[in-house]
Coordinates of C-alpha atoms and ligand atoms in Angstrom, one line a residue:
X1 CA 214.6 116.4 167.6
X2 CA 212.2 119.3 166.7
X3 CA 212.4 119.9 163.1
X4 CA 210.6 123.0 161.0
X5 CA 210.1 122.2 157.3
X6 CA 209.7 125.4 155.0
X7 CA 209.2 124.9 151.8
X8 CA 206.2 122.6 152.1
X9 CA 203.2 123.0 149.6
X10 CA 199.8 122.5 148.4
X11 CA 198.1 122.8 145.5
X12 CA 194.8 124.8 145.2
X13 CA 192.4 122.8 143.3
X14 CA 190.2 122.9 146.7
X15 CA 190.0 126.5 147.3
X16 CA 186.0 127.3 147.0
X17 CA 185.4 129.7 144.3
X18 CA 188.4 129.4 141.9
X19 CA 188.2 128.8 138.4
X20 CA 191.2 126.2 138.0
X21 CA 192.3 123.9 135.2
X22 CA 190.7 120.6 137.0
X23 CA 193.1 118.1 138.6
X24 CA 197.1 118.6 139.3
X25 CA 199.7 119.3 137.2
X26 CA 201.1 116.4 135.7
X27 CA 204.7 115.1 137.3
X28 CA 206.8 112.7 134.9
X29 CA 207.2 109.2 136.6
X30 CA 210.9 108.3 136.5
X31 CA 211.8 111.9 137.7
X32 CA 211.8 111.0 141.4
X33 CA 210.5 113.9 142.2
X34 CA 206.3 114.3 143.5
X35 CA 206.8 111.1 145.8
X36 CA 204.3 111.6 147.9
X37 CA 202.0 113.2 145.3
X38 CA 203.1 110.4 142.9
X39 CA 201.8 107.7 145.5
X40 CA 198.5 109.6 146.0
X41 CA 197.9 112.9 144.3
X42 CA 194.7 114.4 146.5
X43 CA 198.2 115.0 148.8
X44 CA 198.8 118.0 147.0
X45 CA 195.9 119.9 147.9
X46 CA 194.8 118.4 151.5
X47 CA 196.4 120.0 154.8
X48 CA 194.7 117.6 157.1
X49 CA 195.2 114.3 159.0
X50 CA 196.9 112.7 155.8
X51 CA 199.7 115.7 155.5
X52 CA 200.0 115.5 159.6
X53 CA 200.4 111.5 158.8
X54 CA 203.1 112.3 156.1
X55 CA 204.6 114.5 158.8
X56 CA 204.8 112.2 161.6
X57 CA 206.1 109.6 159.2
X58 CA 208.9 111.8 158.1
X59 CA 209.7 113.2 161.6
X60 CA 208.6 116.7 160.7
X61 CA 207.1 119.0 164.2
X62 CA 206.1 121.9 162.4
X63 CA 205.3 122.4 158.3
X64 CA 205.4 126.2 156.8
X65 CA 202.4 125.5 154.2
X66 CA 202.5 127.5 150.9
X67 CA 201.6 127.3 147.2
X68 CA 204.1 128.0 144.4
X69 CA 201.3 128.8 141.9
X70 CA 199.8 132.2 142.4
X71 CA 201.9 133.9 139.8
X72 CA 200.1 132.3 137.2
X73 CA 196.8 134.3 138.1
X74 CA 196.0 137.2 135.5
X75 CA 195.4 140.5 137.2
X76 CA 191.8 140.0 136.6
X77 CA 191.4 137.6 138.9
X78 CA 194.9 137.4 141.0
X79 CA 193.7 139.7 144.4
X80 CA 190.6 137.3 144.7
X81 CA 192.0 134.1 144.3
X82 CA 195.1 135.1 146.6
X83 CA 192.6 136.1 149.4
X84 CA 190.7 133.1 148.8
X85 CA 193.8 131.4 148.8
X86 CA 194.9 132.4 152.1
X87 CA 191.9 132.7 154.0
X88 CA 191.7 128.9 153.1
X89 CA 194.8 128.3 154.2
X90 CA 194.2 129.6 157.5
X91 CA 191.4 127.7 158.2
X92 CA 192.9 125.2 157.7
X93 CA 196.3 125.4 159.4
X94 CA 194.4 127.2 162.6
X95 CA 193.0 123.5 163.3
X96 CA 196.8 122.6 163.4
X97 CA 198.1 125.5 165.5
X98 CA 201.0 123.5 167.1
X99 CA 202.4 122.0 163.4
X100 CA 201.3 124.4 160.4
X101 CA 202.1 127.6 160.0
X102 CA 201.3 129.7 156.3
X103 CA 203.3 131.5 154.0
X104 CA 201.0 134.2 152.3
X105 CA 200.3 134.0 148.2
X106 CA 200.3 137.0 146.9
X107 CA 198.8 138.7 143.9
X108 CA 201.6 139.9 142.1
X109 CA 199.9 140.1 138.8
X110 CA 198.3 143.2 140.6
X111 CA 201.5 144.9 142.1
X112 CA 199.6 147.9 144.0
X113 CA 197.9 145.1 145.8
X114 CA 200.0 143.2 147.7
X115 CA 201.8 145.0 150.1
X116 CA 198.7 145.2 151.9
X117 CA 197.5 141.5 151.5
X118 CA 200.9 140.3 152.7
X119 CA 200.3 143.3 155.8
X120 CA 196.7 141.6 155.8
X121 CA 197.8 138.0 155.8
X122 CA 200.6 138.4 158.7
X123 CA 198.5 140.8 161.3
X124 CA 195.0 138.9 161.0
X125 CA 196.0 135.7 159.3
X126 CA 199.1 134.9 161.6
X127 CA 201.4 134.1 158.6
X128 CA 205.2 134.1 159.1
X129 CA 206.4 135.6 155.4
X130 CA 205.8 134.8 151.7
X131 CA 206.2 132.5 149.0
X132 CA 206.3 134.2 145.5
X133 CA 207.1 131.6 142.3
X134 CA 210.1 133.5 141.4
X135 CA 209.3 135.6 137.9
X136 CA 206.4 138.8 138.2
X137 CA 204.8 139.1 134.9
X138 CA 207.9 137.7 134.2
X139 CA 210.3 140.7 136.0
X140 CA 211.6 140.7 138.9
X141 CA 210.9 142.4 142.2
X142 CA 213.8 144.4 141.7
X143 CA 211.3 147.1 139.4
X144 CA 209.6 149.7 140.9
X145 CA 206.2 148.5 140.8
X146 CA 207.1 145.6 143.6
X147 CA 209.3 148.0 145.8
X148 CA 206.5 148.3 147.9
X149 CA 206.6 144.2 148.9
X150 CA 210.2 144.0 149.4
X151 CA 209.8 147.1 152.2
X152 CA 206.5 145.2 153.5
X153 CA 208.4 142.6 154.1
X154 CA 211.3 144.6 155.4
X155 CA 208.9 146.5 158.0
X156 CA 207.0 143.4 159.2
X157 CA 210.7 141.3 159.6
X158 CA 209.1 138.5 157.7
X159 CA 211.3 136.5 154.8
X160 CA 210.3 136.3 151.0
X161 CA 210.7 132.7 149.5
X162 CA 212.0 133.2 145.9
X163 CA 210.5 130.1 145.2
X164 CA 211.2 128.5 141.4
X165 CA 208.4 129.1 139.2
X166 CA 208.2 128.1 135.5
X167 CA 210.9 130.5 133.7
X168 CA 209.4 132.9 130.2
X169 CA 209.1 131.0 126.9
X170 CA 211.6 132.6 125.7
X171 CA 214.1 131.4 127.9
X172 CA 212.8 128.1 127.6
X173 CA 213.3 128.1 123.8
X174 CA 216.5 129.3 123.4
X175 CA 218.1 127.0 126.7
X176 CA 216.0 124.1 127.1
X177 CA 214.5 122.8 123.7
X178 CA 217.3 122.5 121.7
X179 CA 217.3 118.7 120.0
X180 CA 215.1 117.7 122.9
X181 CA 211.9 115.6 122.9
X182 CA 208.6 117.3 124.6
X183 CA 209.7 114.8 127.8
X184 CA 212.9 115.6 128.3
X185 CA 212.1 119.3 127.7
X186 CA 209.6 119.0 130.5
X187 CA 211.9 117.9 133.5
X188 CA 214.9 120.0 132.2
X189 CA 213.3 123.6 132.1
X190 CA 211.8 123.3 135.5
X191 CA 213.0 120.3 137.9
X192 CA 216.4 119.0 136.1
X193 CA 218.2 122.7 135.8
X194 CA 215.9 125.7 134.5
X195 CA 213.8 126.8 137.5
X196 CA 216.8 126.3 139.9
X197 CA 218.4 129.0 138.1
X198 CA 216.1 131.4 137.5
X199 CA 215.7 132.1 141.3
X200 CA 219.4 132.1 141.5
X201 CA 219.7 135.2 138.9
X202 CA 216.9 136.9 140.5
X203 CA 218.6 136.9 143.8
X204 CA 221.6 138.5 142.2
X205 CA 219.3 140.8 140.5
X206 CA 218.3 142.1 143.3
X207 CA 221.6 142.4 145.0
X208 CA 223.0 144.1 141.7
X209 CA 219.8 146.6 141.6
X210 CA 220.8 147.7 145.0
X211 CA 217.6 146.0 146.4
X212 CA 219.4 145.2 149.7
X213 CA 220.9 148.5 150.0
X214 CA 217.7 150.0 150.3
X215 CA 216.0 147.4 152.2
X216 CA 218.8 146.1 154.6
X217 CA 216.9 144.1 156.6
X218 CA 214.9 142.3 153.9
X219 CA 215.7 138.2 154.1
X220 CA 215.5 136.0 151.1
X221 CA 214.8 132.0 151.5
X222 CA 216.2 130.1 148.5
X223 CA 215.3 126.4 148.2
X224 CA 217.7 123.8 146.4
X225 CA 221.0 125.1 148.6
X226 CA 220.5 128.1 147.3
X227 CA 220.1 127.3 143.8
X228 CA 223.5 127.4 143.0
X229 CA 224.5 130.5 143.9
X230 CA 227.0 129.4 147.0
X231 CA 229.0 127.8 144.4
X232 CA 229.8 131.1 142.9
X233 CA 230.7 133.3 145.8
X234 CA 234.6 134.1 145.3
X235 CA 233.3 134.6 141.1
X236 CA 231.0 137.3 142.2
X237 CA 232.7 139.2 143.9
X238 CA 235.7 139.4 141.5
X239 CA 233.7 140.1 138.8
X240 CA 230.5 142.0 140.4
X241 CA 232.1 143.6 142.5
X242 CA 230.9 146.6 145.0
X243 CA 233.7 149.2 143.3
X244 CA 232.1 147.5 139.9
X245 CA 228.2 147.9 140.2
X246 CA 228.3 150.3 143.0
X247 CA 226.4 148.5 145.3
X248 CA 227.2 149.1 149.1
X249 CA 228.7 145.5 149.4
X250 CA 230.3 142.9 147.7
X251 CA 228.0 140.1 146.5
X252 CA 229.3 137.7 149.2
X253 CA 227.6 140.3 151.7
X254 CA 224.6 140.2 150.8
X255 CA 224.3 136.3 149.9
X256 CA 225.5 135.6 153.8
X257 CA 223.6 138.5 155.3
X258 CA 220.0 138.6 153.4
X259 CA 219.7 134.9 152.2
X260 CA 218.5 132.0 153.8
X261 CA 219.0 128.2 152.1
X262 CA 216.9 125.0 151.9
X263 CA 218.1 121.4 152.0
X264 CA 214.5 121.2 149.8
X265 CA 214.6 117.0 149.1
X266 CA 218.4 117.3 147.7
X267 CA 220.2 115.1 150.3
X268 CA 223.3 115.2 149.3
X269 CA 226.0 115.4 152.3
X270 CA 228.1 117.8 150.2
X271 CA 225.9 120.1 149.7
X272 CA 224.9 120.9 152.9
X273 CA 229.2 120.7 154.4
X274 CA 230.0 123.4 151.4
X275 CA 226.8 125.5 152.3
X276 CA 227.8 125.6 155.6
X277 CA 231.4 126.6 155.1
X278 CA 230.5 129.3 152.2
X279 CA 227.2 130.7 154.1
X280 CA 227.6 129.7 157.4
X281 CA 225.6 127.3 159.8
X282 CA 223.0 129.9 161.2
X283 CA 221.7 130.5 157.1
X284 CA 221.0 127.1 156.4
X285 CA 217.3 125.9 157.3
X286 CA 215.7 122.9 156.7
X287 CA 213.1 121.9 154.6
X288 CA 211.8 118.6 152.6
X289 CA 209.7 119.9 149.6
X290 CA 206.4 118.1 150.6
X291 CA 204.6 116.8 148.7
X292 CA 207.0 116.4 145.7
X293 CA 210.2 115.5 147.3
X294 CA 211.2 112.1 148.8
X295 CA 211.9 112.2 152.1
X296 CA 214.4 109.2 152.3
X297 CA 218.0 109.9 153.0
X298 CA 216.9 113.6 154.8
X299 CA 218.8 111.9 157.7
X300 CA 222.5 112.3 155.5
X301 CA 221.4 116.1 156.6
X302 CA 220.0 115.8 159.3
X303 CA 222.7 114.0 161.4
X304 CA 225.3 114.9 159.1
X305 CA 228.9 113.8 161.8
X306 CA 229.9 116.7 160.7
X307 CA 227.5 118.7 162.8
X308 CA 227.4 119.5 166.3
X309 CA 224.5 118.7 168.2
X310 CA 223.9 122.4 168.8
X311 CA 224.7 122.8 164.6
X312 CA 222.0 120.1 164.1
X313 CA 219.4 122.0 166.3
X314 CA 220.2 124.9 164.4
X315 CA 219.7 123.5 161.1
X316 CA 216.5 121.4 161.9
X317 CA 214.6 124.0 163.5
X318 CA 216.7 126.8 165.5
X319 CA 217.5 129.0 162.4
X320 CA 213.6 128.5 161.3
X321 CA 212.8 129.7 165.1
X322 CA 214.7 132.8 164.6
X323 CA 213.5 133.5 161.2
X324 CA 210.3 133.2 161.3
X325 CA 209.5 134.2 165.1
X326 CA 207.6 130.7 166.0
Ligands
LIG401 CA1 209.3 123.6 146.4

């Protein structure tokens, strides 16, 4: 079976002509997550035979290639490492036509920018959407300053990833520190809990800013089944209701009509049955997390019994087809 992965990644460090911290970021043995990168850490920033290797290995046809890590760059630097960034990322995947595709990286430390990088990166670049790490100078896209991605995106039909990106100090003090050692703290403000949620809250955000209203057709990938947010549905819209916040729709609108959810590494059978009765089959898209999830088990998803054939097609690279128009 064809399958599309979409929230697959690479680190930097091999751009030309960026000033990076040398080597990865570190990732925690004993976390189980960064498997691949774990086993062999150049993986992180090679899109070449050895991530086309992973691929085949994993049964993966096509990966959508991104990096999470552009909305670290200051604005002094943010529009030249981006373009770097995705011109590098083009070479690269162009010698792969048939099995990577790009998600843009855009400068959103420099908000007038990057409407027209992301117009730049999709027309001449042939990249199917964008991957932003979640918190703008630690906002949300919902302010006026970003309006003009969200109708970018709108106008070129491509999705935005809200992908998770380290959440603000602040936040990170007052929910994740408490009576913690430096270790612990580590895994539980980004991997264990925090950065799944801060996506979550700035997809509501945007619903509850009337975001969708004015950009209807916008879509919105979440990884990590939609970083809990499914779970919530009926709770939404008792309490956030359309009548309440004045927003054209009830929250469960918008999460089934402008949101699109990853399997992202969790393979957990559950998951994906209560996804598909809260969201529905066609929003559900599948994706590993290459190279820091661990690919064993994707087949509980995968060939879940309670899928049809057709669902299964649908899940593994139909819904990705439609999506992202490849
Ligand atoms: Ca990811």
């Amino acid at each position: 079976m064809k399958v599309i992965t979409l929230e697959e990644h690479f680190a930097p460090v091999a751009v030309p002509g960026l000033n990076l911290p040398k080597g990865l970021p570190p990732l925690e043995k004993g976390t189980n997550v960064g498997a691949a990168w774990l086993d062999d850490p150049s993986t992180g920033a090679e899109i070449g035979p050895k991530r086309i290797a992973h691929m085949d290995e994993d049964g993966v046809t096509v990966q959508v290639i991104s990096t999470p890590f552009a909305q670290g760059f200051g604005p002094d630097v943010a529009l030249d490492y981006c373009r770097k960034i995705n011109d590098f990322l083009a070479e690269k995947i162009a010698a792969y036509p048939d099995r990577m595709k790009g998600f843009a990286a855009l400068p959103t430390a420099v908000p007038e920018a990057c409407a027209d990088e992301l117009e730049r990166c999709v027309k001449e670049l042939g990249f199917v959407g964008t991957l932003i790490g979640n918190r703008v100078n630690g906002g949300f896209l919902s302010e006026p300053q970003y309006d003009p991605i969200l109708a970018k995106a709108e106008e070129l039909d491509v999705p935005i990833f809200l992908h998770p990106g380290e959440p603000p100090q602040a936040i990170v003090d007052l929910c994740y520190s408490k009576g913690l050692s430096d270790t612990v703290v580590s895994s539980f403000k980004r991997f264990g809990y925090g950065w799944h949620v801060d996506p979550g809250i700035h997809f509501l955000n945007l619903i509850l800013t009337g975001a969708f209203d004015r950009h209807p057709n916008l879509q919105i990938i979440l990884g990590h089944w939609g970083e809990l947010l499914p779970y919530y549905i009926d709770r939404f819209d008792d309490t956030l209701s359309a009548e309440f916040t004045g927003t054209r729709h009830n929250p469960s609108y918008y999460l089934k009509n402008n949101l699109y959810v990853t399997s992202s590494g969790i393979w957990t059978p559950e998951c994906l049955e209560f996804c598909v009765k809260r969201l529905g089959v066609d929003r559900i898209v599948f994706s590993i997390d290459y190279p820091f999830a661990n690919p064993r088990g994707k087949e509980k998803i995968l060939e879940h019994p309670m899928l049809s054939m057709e669902e299964r097609e649908m899940i593994a690279h139909g819904n990705a087809e439609r999506l992202l128009k490849i």
